[in-house]
Amino acid sequence: MKQILWLIAVTSAVLVLGCRTATHEAAKTKPIAAKPVVDIEKETPADFEKRIKWWREARFGMFIHWGPVSLKGTEIGWSRGREIPIEEYDKLYLSFNPTNFNANLWAKIARDAGMKYMVFTSKHHDGFCMWDSKYTDYDIMSSPFKRDVVKELAEACKRYGIVFCLYHSICDWYHPDYPLGSPGGKTQKPNPNMDRYNEYLTNQLSELLTKYGRIGILWFDGDWEKPWTQERGIALYKTVRSLQPDIIVNNRVGVARKGMSGATAPGMFGGDYDTPEQRIGNFQMDRPWESCITICQQWAWKPNDRLKSFKECIQTLIRCAGGDGNLLLNVGPMPDGQIEDRQVERLLEIGKWLDKYGESIYKTRGGPYMPNRNITSTRAGNVIYIHVFSWDDEHLRLPPLPVQIKKAKLLTGGKMSFYQTPEYVELFVPEGFRNDVDTIIKLELKGSAMEIPPIPLGVASLTLNKKAKASNVYKKMSEFNASRAVDGDAETRWATDEGTKSAWLEVDLGKPEKFSRVVISEAYPDRVKSFEIKVLENETWRTIFKGNGIGAHFETKLPETTAQVVRLDILDATNGPTIYEFQLFNK
Ligand code: H79
């Protein structure tokens, strides 16, 4: 009751105080001092589990990045003041008229893809508002389109059984009160006022959370920009939860997120879940997480953008589930309002796969086997699903399970057998029944699979904690030295000085080692344009591999080589290369 009264109070405050004006002067309204009806410190772990349950079970959602920038085909997050001059960018909305937009169709596509929720960009860093906001005229109602996209999507999602959610950037390069004006903070506003901006932000969120029915998630972003603070983040979290107590909020509400790994800094408040970006999160059972990954390369629509294969998409989803996380797969609709046919086709392929094998994804938890390159696992009740992506041997030998296996069968079809001892579990699947995308082995246990502690599978990289040096280290800081690329920690990196176009990283494996595979992860994907892998032989460097881009995750087979000293030689980069991990494996 208290809650309802309070909601009425907020709504009427918004109605009375809010007025629409041509500029952002509208932020004259009183801040909505949300009275926390939910005490975030008092939520028990059981309450939290209850709140987050639907989302964890859903495992798969659709991310949508859309706005006037799609007219240009450049990135929504960083083309204002870069690829497109600010004056031009800010006028794009005047020609934004996506007459083929059909909210029902988007919701249907999401449903048919097997996605259970949709996260839509109400406002990205560029400040344009995709709903009818009374706090600004820089919104969809001032475009020739004049239709409230958020409203139509909210209704369509409801119709199709999809939980509607919002992405909302905290930073706002357009708003005069927000101190910064373009990516990297290169443009400053003449007369900023962060308190006033915070009021605008809060007012708009109150609008979004009271006018459009249930919002499943608030997906904040733009958290890294200097003006934002942890205090403001905590207050914002409380406001949001007060307006919709059951809502789920990501960790970008505050400033505790650790870069693109999306982890939350230990001991800091980080909303409800972690947000690895453009990468699959690490195995993590004690705190929920969701990888956000694009179906092409860009978040917003880009003509002829490279579309990921079905295999890559579905394996990404399976790997997320196996690590106990969700996947938020992004599409960028075109400026006419349609999602590209080829993207729709891809989504429907995923949906078809989930129709058949969804029991191994939805409502499962990750593990117990911790993922490696070839295998990941999911579990539910008395069942473990072993997902095998590639086979190194005739049979698959896994570490032992503490519970007896009753039955083993191939969910993906065919005959198999198994053998269990206290030392190992062996699974035999004839070659003809191995699936190129994912072979799913369903193990039915005599007891629960849920209490089994995580079981590591991995083979360590040969470079792990070996002696490393580099031609250049960012400002000679130890935090960015060569050893960071071989420490097995996906959050630390080797970095080079700004403007560096070529650099090398050298690892001494301690003794001659045989290897045949390399994995490299670039912290700023797409900087490296060409590189070679070289080994030292009789005091000369021999090239064993030549590559072009690296990107967030580069992996390839190498000609089988035995060597002690190995170099990653970056020959051409658009800016200082920086590498999370450089790993070598024998298999
Ligand atoms: O909306 C999509 C992108 O447009 C948006 N996030 C996804 C979900 C995005 N905006 N900027 N970026 C992604 C890249 C930002 C990278 C950096 Fe940083 C910001 C580099 C340095 C500051 C993140 C925070 C990595 C290190 C700190």
Short mmCIF file of C-alpha atoms in Angstrom, two decimals, residues 197-400:
data_model
loop_
_atom_site.label_atom_id
_atom_site.label_comp_id
_atom_site.label_asym_id
_atom_site.label_seq_id
_atom_site.Cartn_x
_atom_site.Cartn_y
_atom_site.Cartn_z
CA TYR A 197 22.07 16.94 -14.76
CA ASN A 198 21.48 14.30 -12.12
CA GLU A 199 18.04 15.77 -11.61
CA TYR A 200 17.33 15.47 -15.32
CA LEU A 201 18.59 11.88 -15.35
CA THR A 202 16.46 10.95 -12.34
CA ASN A 203 13.39 12.68 -13.70
CA GLN A 204 13.68 10.89 -16.99
CA LEU A 205 14.14 7.53 -15.32
CA SER A 206 11.08 8.17 -13.18
CA GLU A 207 9.21 8.85 -16.38
CA LEU A 208 10.44 5.61 -17.92
CA LEU A 209 9.72 3.58 -14.81
CA THR A 210 6.21 4.87 -14.24
CA LYS A 211 4.78 5.24 -17.75
CA TYR A 212 5.65 2.00 -19.50
CA GLY A 213 4.60 -0.81 -17.19
CA ARG A 214 7.01 -3.37 -15.83
CA ILE A 215 10.64 -2.84 -16.76
CA GLY A 216 12.66 -6.03 -16.17
CA ILE A 217 16.16 -4.58 -16.12
CA LEU A 218 17.75 -1.19 -16.05
CA TRP A 219 20.95 -1.58 -18.00
CA PHE A 220 23.07 1.43 -17.17
CA ASP A 221 26.16 2.45 -19.10
CA GLY A 222 28.44 5.46 -19.48
CA ASP A 223 29.54 4.81 -15.92
CA TRP A 224 33.23 5.37 -16.55
CA GLU A 225 33.03 9.07 -17.29
CA LYS A 226 34.66 11.18 -14.59
CA PRO A 227 31.63 13.15 -13.44
CA TRP A 228 29.91 9.99 -12.17
CA THR A 229 30.52 8.83 -8.60
CA GLN A 230 29.74 5.82 -6.48
CA GLU A 231 27.49 7.90 -4.19
CA ARG A 232 25.39 9.09 -7.10
CA GLY A 233 25.26 5.52 -8.38
CA ILE A 234 23.99 4.11 -5.09
CA ALA A 235 21.36 6.86 -4.86
CA LEU A 236 20.28 6.15 -8.43
CA TYR A 237 20.04 2.44 -7.71
CA LYS A 238 17.78 3.16 -4.76
CA THR A 239 15.60 5.46 -6.85
CA VAL A 240 15.20 2.84 -9.54
CA ARG A 241 14.40 0.03 -7.09
CA SER A 242 11.97 2.28 -5.28
CA LEU A 243 10.04 2.93 -8.44
CA GLN A 244 10.02 -0.75 -9.42
CA PRO A 245 11.10 -2.89 -6.45
CA ASP A 246 11.58 -6.08 -8.46
CA ILE A 247 13.68 -4.53 -11.20
CA ILE A 248 17.20 -5.85 -11.82
CA VAL A 249 20.02 -3.32 -12.22
CA ASN A 250 23.43 -3.99 -13.77
CA ASN A 251 26.74 -3.04 -12.18
CA ARG A 252 27.26 0.02 -14.38
CA VAL A 253 24.95 1.99 -12.11
CA GLY A 254 27.98 2.91 -9.99
CA VAL A 255 31.68 3.09 -10.74
CA ALA A 256 32.72 -0.37 -9.51
CA ARG A 257 32.93 -2.02 -12.92
CA LYS A 258 36.42 -3.13 -13.91
CA GLY A 259 36.70 -2.28 -17.62
CA MET A 260 35.43 -4.49 -20.37
CA SER A 261 35.76 -7.64 -18.24
CA GLY A 262 32.65 -6.26 -16.57
CA ALA A 263 33.62 -7.63 -13.15
CA THR A 264 32.78 -5.66 -10.03
CA ALA A 265 35.69 -4.40 -7.92
CA PRO A 266 35.83 -6.48 -4.72
CA GLY A 267 34.10 -4.91 -1.76
CA MET A 268 32.31 -2.29 -3.85
CA PHE A 269 28.60 -2.02 -4.51
CA GLY A 270 27.92 -3.09 -8.08
CA GLY A 271 24.17 -3.33 -8.55
CA ASP A 272 22.86 -6.82 -9.14
CA TYR A 273 25.09 -8.32 -11.79
CA ASP A 274 28.33 -8.13 -13.79
CA THR A 275 28.56 -7.08 -17.42
CA PRO A 276 31.39 -8.46 -19.57
CA GLU A 277 31.29 -6.55 -22.85
CA GLN A 278 32.07 -8.14 -26.24
CA ARG A 279 33.47 -11.21 -24.49
CA ILE A 280 32.29 -14.35 -22.78
CA GLY A 281 32.42 -13.95 -19.00
CA ASN A 282 34.57 -16.19 -16.83
CA PHE A 283 33.02 -19.09 -14.95
CA GLN A 284 31.35 -17.45 -11.95
CA MET A 285 28.62 -19.00 -9.85
CA ASP A 286 28.52 -16.65 -6.87
CA ARG A 287 27.44 -13.51 -8.68
CA PRO A 288 25.21 -13.31 -11.74
CA TRP A 289 26.60 -11.99 -14.99
CA GLU A 290 25.57 -11.32 -18.56
CA SER A 291 27.81 -10.93 -21.59
CA CYS A 292 26.67 -8.32 -24.09
CA ILE A 293 27.91 -9.22 -27.55
CA THR A 294 27.06 -7.90 -31.02
CA ILE A 295 25.68 -10.14 -33.77
CA CYS A 296 27.80 -8.11 -36.24
CA GLN A 297 30.78 -5.98 -35.28
CA GLN A 298 29.07 -2.71 -34.44
CA TRP A 299 26.38 -1.96 -31.82
CA ALA A 300 24.43 0.35 -34.07
CA TRP A 301 23.62 -0.62 -37.65
CA LYS A 302 26.46 -0.51 -40.14
CA PRO A 303 25.95 -1.36 -43.80
CA ASN A 304 27.61 -4.66 -44.75
CA ASP A 305 28.92 -5.20 -41.25
CA ARG A 306 30.46 -8.65 -40.78
CA LEU A 307 27.78 -10.97 -39.46
CA LYS A 308 28.84 -13.71 -37.04
CA SER A 309 28.22 -17.28 -38.15
CA PHE A 310 25.50 -19.42 -36.62
CA LYS A 311 28.17 -21.57 -35.02
CA GLU A 312 29.84 -18.58 -33.38
CA CYS A 313 26.53 -17.20 -32.10
CA ILE A 314 25.21 -20.45 -30.65
CA GLN A 315 28.53 -21.46 -29.13
CA THR A 316 28.71 -18.03 -27.52
CA LEU A 317 25.32 -18.60 -25.92
CA ILE A 318 26.29 -22.10 -24.76
CA ARG A 319 29.60 -20.87 -23.34
CA CYS A 320 27.78 -18.13 -21.43
CA ALA A 321 25.32 -20.62 -19.95
CA GLY A 322 28.19 -22.97 -19.13
CA GLY A 323 29.96 -20.21 -17.23
CA ASP A 324 26.69 -19.57 -15.35
CA GLY A 325 25.93 -16.36 -17.21
CA ASN A 326 23.44 -14.87 -19.64
CA LEU A 327 23.92 -13.69 -23.20
CA LEU A 328 22.49 -10.39 -24.38
CA LEU A 329 22.92 -10.58 -28.14
CA ASN A 330 22.77 -7.23 -29.88
CA VAL A 331 21.16 -6.22 -33.14
CA GLY A 332 21.28 -2.74 -34.67
CA PRO A 333 18.16 -2.06 -36.73
CA MET A 334 18.38 -0.01 -39.92
CA PRO A 335 17.29 3.64 -40.22
CA ASP A 336 14.04 2.57 -41.89
CA GLY A 337 13.06 0.60 -38.79
CA GLN A 338 13.76 -2.92 -40.00
CA ILE A 339 16.22 -5.49 -38.75
CA GLU A 340 18.33 -6.77 -41.65
CA ASP A 341 17.00 -9.97 -43.21
CA ARG A 342 20.28 -11.82 -42.79
CA GLN A 343 20.34 -10.95 -39.10
CA VAL A 344 16.76 -12.12 -38.70
CA GLU A 345 17.68 -15.38 -40.43
CA ARG A 346 20.57 -15.88 -38.03
CA LEU A 347 18.32 -15.23 -35.06
CA LEU A 348 15.76 -17.72 -36.30
CA GLU A 349 18.48 -20.35 -36.74
CA ILE A 350 19.38 -19.82 -33.10
CA GLY A 351 15.70 -20.13 -32.18
CA LYS A 352 15.43 -23.41 -34.04
CA TRP A 353 18.42 -24.82 -32.22
CA LEU A 354 16.94 -23.73 -28.89
CA ASP A 355 13.62 -25.35 -29.79
CA LYS A 356 15.46 -28.65 -29.95
CA TYR A 357 18.09 -28.29 -27.27
CA GLY A 358 16.78 -25.51 -25.05
CA GLU A 359 16.52 -27.86 -22.06
CA SER A 360 20.32 -27.72 -21.85
CA ILE A 361 20.30 -23.89 -21.66
CA TYR A 362 17.14 -22.43 -20.10
CA LYS A 363 16.73 -22.88 -16.36
CA THR A 364 20.15 -24.45 -16.06
CA ARG A 365 23.13 -23.32 -14.03
CA GLY A 366 26.73 -23.42 -15.20
CA GLY A 367 29.14 -26.25 -14.40
CA PRO A 368 30.05 -28.40 -12.64
CA TYR A 369 32.88 -28.80 -15.16
CA MET A 370 34.54 -25.44 -15.64
CA PRO A 371 34.72 -24.49 -19.30
CA ASN A 372 37.71 -24.82 -21.56
CA ARG A 373 38.14 -24.36 -25.31
CA ASN A 374 36.53 -27.70 -26.21
CA ILE A 375 33.96 -28.23 -23.52
CA THR A 376 31.50 -26.51 -21.29
CA SER A 377 28.74 -27.86 -19.07
CA THR A 378 25.34 -26.90 -17.73
CA ARG A 379 23.17 -28.58 -15.09
CA ALA A 380 19.65 -28.82 -13.77
CA GLY A 381 18.36 -31.12 -11.06
CA ASN A 382 19.96 -34.54 -11.45
CA VAL A 383 21.23 -33.83 -14.94
CA ILE A 384 24.54 -32.57 -16.31
CA TYR A 385 24.75 -31.51 -19.95
CA ILE A 386 28.24 -31.81 -21.37
CA HIS A 387 28.60 -29.59 -24.44
CA VAL A 388 31.47 -30.68 -26.65
CA PHE A 389 32.62 -28.26 -29.37
CA SER A 390 35.63 -30.19 -30.62
CA TRP A 391 37.27 -33.53 -29.98
CA ASP A 392 40.98 -33.91 -29.36
CA ASP A 393 40.85 -37.67 -28.85
CA GLU A 394 38.85 -40.75 -29.71
CA HIS A 395 37.07 -40.49 -26.41
CA LEU A 396 36.56 -37.78 -23.89
CA ARG A 397 38.15 -38.27 -20.50
CA LEU A 398 36.94 -35.91 -17.78
CA PRO A 399 37.91 -35.53 -14.12
CA PRO A 400 35.80 -37.69 -11.76
#
